[in-house]
mmCIF file of N, CA and C in Angstrom:
data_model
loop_
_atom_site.group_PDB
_atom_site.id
_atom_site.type_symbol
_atom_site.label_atom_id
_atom_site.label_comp_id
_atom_site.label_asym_id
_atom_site.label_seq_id
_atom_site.Cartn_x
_atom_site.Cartn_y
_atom_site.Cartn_z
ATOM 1 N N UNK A 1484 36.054 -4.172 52.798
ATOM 2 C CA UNK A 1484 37.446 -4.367 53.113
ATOM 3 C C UNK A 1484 37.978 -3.136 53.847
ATOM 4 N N UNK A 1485 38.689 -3.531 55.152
ATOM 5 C CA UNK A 1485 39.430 -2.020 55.795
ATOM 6 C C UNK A 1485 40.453 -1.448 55.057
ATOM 7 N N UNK A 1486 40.379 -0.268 55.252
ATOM 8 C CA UNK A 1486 41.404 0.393 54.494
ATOM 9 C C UNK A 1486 42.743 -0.082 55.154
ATOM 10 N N UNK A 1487 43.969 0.460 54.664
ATOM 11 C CA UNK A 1487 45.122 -0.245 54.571
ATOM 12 C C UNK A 1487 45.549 1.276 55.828
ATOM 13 N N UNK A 1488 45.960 0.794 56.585
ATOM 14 C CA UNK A 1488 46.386 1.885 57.865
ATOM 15 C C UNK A 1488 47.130 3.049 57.832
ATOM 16 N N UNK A 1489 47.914 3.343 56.554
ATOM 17 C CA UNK A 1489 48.641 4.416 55.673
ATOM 18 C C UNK A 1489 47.573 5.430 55.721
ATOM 19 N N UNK A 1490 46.624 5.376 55.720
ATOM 20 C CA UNK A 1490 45.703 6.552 55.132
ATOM 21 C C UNK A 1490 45.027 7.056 56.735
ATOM 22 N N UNK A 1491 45.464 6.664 58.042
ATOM 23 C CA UNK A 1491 45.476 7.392 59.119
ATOM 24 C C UNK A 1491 46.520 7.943 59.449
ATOM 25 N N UNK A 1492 47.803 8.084 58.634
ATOM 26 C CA UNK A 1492 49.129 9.079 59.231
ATOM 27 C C UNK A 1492 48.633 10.366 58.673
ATOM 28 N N UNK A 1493 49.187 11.423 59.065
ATOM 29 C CA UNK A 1493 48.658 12.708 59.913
ATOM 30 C C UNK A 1493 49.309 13.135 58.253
ATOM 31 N N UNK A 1494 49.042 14.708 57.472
ATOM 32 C CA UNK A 1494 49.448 14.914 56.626
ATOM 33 C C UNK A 1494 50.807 15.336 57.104
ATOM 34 N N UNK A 1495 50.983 15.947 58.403
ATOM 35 C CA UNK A 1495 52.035 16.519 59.338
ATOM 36 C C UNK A 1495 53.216 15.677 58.913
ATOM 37 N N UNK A 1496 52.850 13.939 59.227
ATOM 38 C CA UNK A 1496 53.986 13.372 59.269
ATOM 39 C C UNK A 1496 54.111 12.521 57.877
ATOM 40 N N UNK A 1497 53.735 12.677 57.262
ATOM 41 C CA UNK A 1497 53.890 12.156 56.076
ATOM 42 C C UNK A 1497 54.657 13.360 55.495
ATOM 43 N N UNK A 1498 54.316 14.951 55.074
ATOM 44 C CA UNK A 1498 55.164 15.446 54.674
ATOM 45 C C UNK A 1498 56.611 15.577 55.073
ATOM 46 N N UNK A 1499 56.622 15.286 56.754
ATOM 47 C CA UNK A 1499 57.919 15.346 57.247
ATOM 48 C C UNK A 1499 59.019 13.825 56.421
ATOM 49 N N UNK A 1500 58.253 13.042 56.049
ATOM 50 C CA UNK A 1500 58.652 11.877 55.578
ATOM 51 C C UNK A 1500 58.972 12.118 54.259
ATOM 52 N N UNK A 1501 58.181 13.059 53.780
ATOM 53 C CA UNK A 1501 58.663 13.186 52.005
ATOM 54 C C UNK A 1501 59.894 14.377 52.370
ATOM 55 N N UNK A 1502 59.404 15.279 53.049
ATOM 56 C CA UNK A 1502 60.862 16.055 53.302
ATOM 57 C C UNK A 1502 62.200 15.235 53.655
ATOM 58 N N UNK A 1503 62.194 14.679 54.290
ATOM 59 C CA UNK A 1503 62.960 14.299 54.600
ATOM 60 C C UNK A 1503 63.863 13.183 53.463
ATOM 61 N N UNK A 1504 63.522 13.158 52.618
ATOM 62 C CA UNK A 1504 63.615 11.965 51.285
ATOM 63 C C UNK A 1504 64.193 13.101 50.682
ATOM 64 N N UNK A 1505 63.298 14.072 50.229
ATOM 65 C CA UNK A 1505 63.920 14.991 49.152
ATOM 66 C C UNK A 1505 65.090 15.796 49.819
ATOM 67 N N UNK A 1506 65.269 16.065 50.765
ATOM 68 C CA UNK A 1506 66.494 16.528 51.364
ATOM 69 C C UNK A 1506 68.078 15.589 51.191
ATOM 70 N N UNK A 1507 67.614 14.948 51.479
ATOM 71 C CA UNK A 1507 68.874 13.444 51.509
ATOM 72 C C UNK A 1507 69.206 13.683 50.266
ATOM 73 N N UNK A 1508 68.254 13.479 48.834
ATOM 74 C CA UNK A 1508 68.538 14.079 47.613
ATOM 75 C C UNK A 1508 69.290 15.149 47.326
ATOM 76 N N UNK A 1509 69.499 16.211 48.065
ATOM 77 C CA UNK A 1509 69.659 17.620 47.739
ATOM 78 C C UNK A 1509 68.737 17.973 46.942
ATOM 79 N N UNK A 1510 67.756 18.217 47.098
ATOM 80 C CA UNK A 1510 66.027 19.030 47.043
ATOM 81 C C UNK A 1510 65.768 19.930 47.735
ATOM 82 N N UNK A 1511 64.587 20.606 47.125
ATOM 83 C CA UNK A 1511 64.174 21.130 48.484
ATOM 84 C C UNK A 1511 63.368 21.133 49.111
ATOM 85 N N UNK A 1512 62.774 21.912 50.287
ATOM 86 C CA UNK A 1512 61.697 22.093 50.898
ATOM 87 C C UNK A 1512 60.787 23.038 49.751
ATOM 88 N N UNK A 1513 60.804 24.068 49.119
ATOM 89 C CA UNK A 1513 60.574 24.355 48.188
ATOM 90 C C UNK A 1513 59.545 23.792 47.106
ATOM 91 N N UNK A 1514 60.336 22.572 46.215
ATOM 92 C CA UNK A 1514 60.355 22.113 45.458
ATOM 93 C C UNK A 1514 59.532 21.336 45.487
ATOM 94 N N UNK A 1515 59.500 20.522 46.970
ATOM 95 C CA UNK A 1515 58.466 19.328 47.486
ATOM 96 C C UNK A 1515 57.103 20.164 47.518
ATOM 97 N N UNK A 1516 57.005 21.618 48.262
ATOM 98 C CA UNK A 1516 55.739 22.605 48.434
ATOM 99 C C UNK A 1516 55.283 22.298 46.670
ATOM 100 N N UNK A 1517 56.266 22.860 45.655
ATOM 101 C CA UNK A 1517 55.757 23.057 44.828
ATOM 102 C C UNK A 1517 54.753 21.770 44.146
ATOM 103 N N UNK A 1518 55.552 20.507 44.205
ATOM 104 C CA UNK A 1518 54.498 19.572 43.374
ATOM 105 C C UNK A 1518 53.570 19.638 44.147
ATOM 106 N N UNK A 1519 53.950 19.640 45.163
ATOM 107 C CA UNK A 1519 52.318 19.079 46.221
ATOM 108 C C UNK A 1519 50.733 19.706 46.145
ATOM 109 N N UNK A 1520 51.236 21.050 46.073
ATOM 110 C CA UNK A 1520 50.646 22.655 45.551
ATOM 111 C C UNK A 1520 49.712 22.197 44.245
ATOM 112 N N UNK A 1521 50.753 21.585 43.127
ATOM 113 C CA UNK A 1521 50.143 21.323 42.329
ATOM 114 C C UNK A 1521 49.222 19.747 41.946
ATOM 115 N N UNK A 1522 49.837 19.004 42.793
ATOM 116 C CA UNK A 1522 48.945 18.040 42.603
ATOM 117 C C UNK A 1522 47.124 18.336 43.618
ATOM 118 N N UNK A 1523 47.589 19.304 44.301
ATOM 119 C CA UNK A 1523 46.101 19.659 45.323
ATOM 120 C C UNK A 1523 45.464 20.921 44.094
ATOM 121 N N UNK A 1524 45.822 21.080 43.038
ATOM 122 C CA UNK A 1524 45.370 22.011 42.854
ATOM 123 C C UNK A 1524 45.345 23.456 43.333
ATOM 124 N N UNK A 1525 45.958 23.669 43.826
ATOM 125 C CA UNK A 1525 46.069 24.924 44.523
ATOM 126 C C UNK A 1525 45.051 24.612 45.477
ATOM 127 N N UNK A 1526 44.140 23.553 46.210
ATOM 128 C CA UNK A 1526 43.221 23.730 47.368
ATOM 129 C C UNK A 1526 43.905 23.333 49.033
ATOM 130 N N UNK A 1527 44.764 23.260 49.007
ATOM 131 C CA UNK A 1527 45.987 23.010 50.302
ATOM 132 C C UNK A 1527 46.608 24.534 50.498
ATOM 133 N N UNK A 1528 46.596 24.872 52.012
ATOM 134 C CA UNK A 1528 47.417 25.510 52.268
ATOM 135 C C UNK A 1528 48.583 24.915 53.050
ATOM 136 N N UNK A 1529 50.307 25.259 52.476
ATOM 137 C CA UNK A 1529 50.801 24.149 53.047
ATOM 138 C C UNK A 1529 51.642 24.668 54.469
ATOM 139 N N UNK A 1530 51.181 25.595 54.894
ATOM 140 C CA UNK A 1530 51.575 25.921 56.201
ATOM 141 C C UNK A 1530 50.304 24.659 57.348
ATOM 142 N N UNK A 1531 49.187 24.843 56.913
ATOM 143 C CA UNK A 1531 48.672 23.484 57.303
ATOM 144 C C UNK A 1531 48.715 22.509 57.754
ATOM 145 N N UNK A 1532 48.797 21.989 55.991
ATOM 146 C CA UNK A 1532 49.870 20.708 55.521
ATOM 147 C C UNK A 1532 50.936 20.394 56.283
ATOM 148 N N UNK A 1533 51.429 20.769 56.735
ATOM 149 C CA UNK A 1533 52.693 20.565 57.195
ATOM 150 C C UNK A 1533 52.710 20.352 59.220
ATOM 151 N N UNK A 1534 51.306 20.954 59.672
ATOM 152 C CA UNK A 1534 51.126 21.069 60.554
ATOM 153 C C UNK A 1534 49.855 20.002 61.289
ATOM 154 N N UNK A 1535 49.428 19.959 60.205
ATOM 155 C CA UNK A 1535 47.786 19.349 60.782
ATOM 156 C C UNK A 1535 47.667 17.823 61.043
ATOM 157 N N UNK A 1536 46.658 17.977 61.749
ATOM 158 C CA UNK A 1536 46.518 16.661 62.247
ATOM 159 C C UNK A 1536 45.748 15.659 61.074
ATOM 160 N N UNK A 1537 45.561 16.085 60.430
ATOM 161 C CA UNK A 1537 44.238 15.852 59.478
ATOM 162 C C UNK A 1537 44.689 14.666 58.072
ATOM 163 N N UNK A 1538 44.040 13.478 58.462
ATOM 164 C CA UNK A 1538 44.512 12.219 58.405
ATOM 165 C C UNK A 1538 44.297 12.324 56.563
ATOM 166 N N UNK A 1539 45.370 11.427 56.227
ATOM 167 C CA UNK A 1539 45.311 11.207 54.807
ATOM 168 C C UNK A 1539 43.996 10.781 54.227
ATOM 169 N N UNK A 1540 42.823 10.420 54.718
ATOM 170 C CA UNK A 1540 41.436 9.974 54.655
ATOM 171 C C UNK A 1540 40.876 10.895 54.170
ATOM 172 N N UNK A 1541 41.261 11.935 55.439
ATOM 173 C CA UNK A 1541 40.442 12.874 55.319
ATOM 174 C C UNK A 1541 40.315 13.981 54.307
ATOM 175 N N UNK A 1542 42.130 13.799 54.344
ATOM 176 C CA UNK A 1542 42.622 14.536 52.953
ATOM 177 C C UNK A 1542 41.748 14.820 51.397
ATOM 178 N N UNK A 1543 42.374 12.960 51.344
ATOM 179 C CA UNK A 1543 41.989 12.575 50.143
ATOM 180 C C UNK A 1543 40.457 12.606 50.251
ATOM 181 N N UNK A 1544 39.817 12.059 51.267
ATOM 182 C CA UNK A 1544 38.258 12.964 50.787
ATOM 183 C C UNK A 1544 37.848 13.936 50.472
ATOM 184 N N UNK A 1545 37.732 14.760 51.035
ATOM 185 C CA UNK A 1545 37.477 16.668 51.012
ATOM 186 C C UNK A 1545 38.492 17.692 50.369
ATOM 187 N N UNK A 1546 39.594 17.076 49.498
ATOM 188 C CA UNK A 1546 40.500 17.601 48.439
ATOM 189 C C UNK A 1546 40.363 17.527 47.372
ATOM 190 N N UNK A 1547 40.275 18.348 46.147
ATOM 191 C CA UNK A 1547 40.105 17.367 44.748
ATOM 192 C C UNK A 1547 41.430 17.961 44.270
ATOM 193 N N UNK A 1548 42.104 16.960 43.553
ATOM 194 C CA UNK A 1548 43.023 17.139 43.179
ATOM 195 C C UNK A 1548 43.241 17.656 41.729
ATOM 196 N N UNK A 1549 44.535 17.927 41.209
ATOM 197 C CA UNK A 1549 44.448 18.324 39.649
ATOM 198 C C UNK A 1549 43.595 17.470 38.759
ATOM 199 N N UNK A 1550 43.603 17.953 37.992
ATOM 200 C CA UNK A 1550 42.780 17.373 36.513
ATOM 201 C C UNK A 1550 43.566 17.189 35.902
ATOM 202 N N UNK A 1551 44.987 17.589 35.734
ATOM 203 C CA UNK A 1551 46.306 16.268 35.269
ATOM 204 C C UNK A 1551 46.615 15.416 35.701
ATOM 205 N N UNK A 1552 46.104 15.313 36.611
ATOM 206 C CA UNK A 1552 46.766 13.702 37.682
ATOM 207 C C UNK A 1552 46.996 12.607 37.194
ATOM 208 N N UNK A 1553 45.693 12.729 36.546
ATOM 209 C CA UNK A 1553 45.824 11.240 35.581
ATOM 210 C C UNK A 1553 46.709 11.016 35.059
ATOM 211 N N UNK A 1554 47.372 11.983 33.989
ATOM 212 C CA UNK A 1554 48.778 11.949 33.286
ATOM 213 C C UNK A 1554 50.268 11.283 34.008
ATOM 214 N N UNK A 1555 49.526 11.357 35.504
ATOM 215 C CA UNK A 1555 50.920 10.762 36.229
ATOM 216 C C UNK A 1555 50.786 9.330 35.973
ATOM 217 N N UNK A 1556 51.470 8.301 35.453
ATOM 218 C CA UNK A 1556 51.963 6.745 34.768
ATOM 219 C C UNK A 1556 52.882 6.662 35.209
ATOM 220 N N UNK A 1557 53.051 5.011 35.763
ATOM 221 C CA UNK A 1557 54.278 4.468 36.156
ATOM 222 C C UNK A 1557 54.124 3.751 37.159
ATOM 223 N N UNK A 1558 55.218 3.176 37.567
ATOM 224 C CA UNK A 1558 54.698 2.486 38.743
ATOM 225 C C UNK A 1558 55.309 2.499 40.467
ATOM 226 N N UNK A 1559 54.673 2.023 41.313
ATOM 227 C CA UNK A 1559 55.149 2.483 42.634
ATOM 228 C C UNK A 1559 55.029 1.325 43.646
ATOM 229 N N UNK A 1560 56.109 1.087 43.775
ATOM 230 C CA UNK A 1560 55.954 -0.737 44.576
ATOM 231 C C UNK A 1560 55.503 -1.455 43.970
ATOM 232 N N UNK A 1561 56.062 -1.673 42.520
ATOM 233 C CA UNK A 1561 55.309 -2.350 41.999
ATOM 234 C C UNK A 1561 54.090 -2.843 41.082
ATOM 235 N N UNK A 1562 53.440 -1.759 41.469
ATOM 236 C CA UNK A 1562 51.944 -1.611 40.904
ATOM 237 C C UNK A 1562 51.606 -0.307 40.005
ATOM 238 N N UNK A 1563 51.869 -0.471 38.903
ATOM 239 C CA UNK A 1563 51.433 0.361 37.776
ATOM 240 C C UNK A 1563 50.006 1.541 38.001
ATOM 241 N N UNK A 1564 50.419 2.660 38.746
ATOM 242 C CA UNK A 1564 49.980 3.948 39.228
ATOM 243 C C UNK A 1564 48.334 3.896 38.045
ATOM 244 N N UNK A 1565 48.068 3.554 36.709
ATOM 245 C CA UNK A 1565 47.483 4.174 36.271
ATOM 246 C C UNK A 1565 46.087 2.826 36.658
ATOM 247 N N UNK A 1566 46.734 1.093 36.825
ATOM 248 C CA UNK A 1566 45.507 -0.066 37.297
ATOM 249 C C UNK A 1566 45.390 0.054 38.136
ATOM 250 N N UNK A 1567 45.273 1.070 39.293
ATOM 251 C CA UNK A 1567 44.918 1.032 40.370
ATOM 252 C C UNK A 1567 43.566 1.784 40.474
ATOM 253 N N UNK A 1568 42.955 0.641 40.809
ATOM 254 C CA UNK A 1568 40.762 0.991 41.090
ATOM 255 C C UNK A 1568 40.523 1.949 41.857
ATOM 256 N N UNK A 1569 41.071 1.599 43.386
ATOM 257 C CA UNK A 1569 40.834 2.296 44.565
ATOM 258 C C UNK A 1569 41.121 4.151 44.658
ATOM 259 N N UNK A 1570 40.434 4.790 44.070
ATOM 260 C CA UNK A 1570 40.924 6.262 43.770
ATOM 261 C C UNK A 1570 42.019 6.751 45.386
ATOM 262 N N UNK A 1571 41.153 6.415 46.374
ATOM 263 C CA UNK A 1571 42.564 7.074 47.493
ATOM 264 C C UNK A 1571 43.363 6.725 47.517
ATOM 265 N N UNK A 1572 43.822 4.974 47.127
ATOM 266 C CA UNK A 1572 45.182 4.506 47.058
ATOM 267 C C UNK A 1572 45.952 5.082 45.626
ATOM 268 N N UNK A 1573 44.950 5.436 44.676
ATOM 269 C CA UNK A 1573 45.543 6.257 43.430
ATOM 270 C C UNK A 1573 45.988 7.056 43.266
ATOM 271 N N UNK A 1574 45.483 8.283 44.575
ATOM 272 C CA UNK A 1574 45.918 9.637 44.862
ATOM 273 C C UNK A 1574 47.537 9.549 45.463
ATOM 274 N N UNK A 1575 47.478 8.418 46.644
ATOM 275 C CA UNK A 1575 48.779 8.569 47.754
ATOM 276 C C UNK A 1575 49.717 7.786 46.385
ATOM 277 N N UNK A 1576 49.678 7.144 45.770
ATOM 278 C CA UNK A 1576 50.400 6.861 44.610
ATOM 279 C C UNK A 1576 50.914 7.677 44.141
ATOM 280 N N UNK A 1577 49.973 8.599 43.284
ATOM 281 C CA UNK A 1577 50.386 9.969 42.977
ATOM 282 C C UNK A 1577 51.236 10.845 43.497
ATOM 283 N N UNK A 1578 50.899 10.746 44.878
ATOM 284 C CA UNK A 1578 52.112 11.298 45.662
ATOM 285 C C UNK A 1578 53.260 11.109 45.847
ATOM 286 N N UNK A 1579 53.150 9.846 45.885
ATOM 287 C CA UNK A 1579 54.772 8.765 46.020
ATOM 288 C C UNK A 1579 55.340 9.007 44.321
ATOM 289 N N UNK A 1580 55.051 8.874 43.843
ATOM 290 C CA UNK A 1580 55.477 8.826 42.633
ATOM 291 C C UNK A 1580 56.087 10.358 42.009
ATOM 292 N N UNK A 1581 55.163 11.565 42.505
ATOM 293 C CA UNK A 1581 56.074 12.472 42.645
ATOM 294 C C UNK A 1581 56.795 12.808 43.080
ATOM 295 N N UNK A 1582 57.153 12.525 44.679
ATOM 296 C CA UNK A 1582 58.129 12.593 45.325
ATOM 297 C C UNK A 1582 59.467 11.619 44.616
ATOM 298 N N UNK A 1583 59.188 10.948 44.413
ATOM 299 C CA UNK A 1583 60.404 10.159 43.633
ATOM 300 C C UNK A 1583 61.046 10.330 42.637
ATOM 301 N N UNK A 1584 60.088 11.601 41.690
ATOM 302 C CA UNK A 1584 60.381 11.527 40.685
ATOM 303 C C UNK A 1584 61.394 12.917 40.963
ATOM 304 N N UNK A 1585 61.264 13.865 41.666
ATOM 305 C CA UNK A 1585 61.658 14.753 42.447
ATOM 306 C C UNK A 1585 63.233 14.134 43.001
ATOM 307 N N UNK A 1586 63.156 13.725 44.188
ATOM 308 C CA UNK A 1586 64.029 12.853 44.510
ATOM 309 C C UNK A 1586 64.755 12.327 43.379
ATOM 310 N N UNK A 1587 64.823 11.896 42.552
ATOM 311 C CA UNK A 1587 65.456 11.164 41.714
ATOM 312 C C UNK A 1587 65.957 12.488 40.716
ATOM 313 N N UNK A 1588 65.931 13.225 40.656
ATOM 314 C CA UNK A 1588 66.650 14.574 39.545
ATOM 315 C C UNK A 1588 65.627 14.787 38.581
ATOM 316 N N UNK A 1589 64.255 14.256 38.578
ATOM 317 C CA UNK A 1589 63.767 14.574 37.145
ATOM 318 C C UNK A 1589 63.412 16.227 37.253
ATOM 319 N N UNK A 1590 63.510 16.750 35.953
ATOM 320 C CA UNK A 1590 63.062 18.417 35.861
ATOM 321 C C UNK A 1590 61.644 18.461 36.361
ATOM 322 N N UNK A 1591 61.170 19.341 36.992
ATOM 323 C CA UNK A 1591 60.417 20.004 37.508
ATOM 324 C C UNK A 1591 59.222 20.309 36.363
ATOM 325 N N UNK A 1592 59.317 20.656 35.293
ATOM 326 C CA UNK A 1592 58.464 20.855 33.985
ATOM 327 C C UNK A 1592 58.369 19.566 33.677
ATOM 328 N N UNK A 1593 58.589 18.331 34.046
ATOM 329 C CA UNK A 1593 58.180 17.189 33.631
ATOM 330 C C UNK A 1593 57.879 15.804 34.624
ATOM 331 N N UNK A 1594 58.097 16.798 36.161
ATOM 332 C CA UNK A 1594 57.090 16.179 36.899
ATOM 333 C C UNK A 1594 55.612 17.234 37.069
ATOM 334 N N UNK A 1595 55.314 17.960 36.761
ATOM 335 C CA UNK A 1595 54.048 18.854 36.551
ATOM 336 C C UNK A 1595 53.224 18.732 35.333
ATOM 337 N N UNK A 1596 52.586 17.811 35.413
ATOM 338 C CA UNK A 1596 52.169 17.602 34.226
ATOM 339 C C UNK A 1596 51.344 18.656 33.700
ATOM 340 N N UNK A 1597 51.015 18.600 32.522
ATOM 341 C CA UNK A 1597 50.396 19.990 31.802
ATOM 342 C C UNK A 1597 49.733 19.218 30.503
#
């Protein structure tokens, strides 16, 4: 099955897309660095990130992400973040789901899971 065409936007413009969400919020640029930071594990540099051409594929291949991740539950369009098979569509989940949770006022110590 082909992958779903989301996972060729650039990390460039996808962060400009989550920035741009958490701003509208009154967030910050900051704040967004910070989950992101932590959901990559500290293996992203996000001056990069923010710049590169380097497709969500590619990302999510050659990145490993936290070892809390899992802890992230809930759901995102719908689809309950934790039944989802496909690990790359599990990861960009992960993502969405922090950004929202961000976006939406939750504290910072309880979108970081620990």
């Amino acid at each position: 099955m082909a992958s779903p065409k989301i996972f060729d936007l650039t990390t460039a413009k996808l962060y400009q897309l989550y920035l741009n969400k958490v701003l509208r919020k009154d967030h910050t640029e900051e704040e967004l660095d910070q989950i992101l930071v932590w959901l990559w594990d500290d293996n992203i540099d996000m001056s990069d990130f923010k710049q590169s051409n380097m497709t969500l594929r590619e990302l999510i291949g050659s990145t490993p992400i936290n070892s809390n991740a899992s802890l992230i539950k809930g759901v995102v369009c719908g689809v309950r973040i934790e039944d989802i098979e496909d690990h790359d569509m599990q990861v960009l989940c992960y993502m969405d789901k922090l950004v929202d949770e961000l976006a939406k006022g939750k504290k910072m110590a309880s979108i970081i899971r620990t």
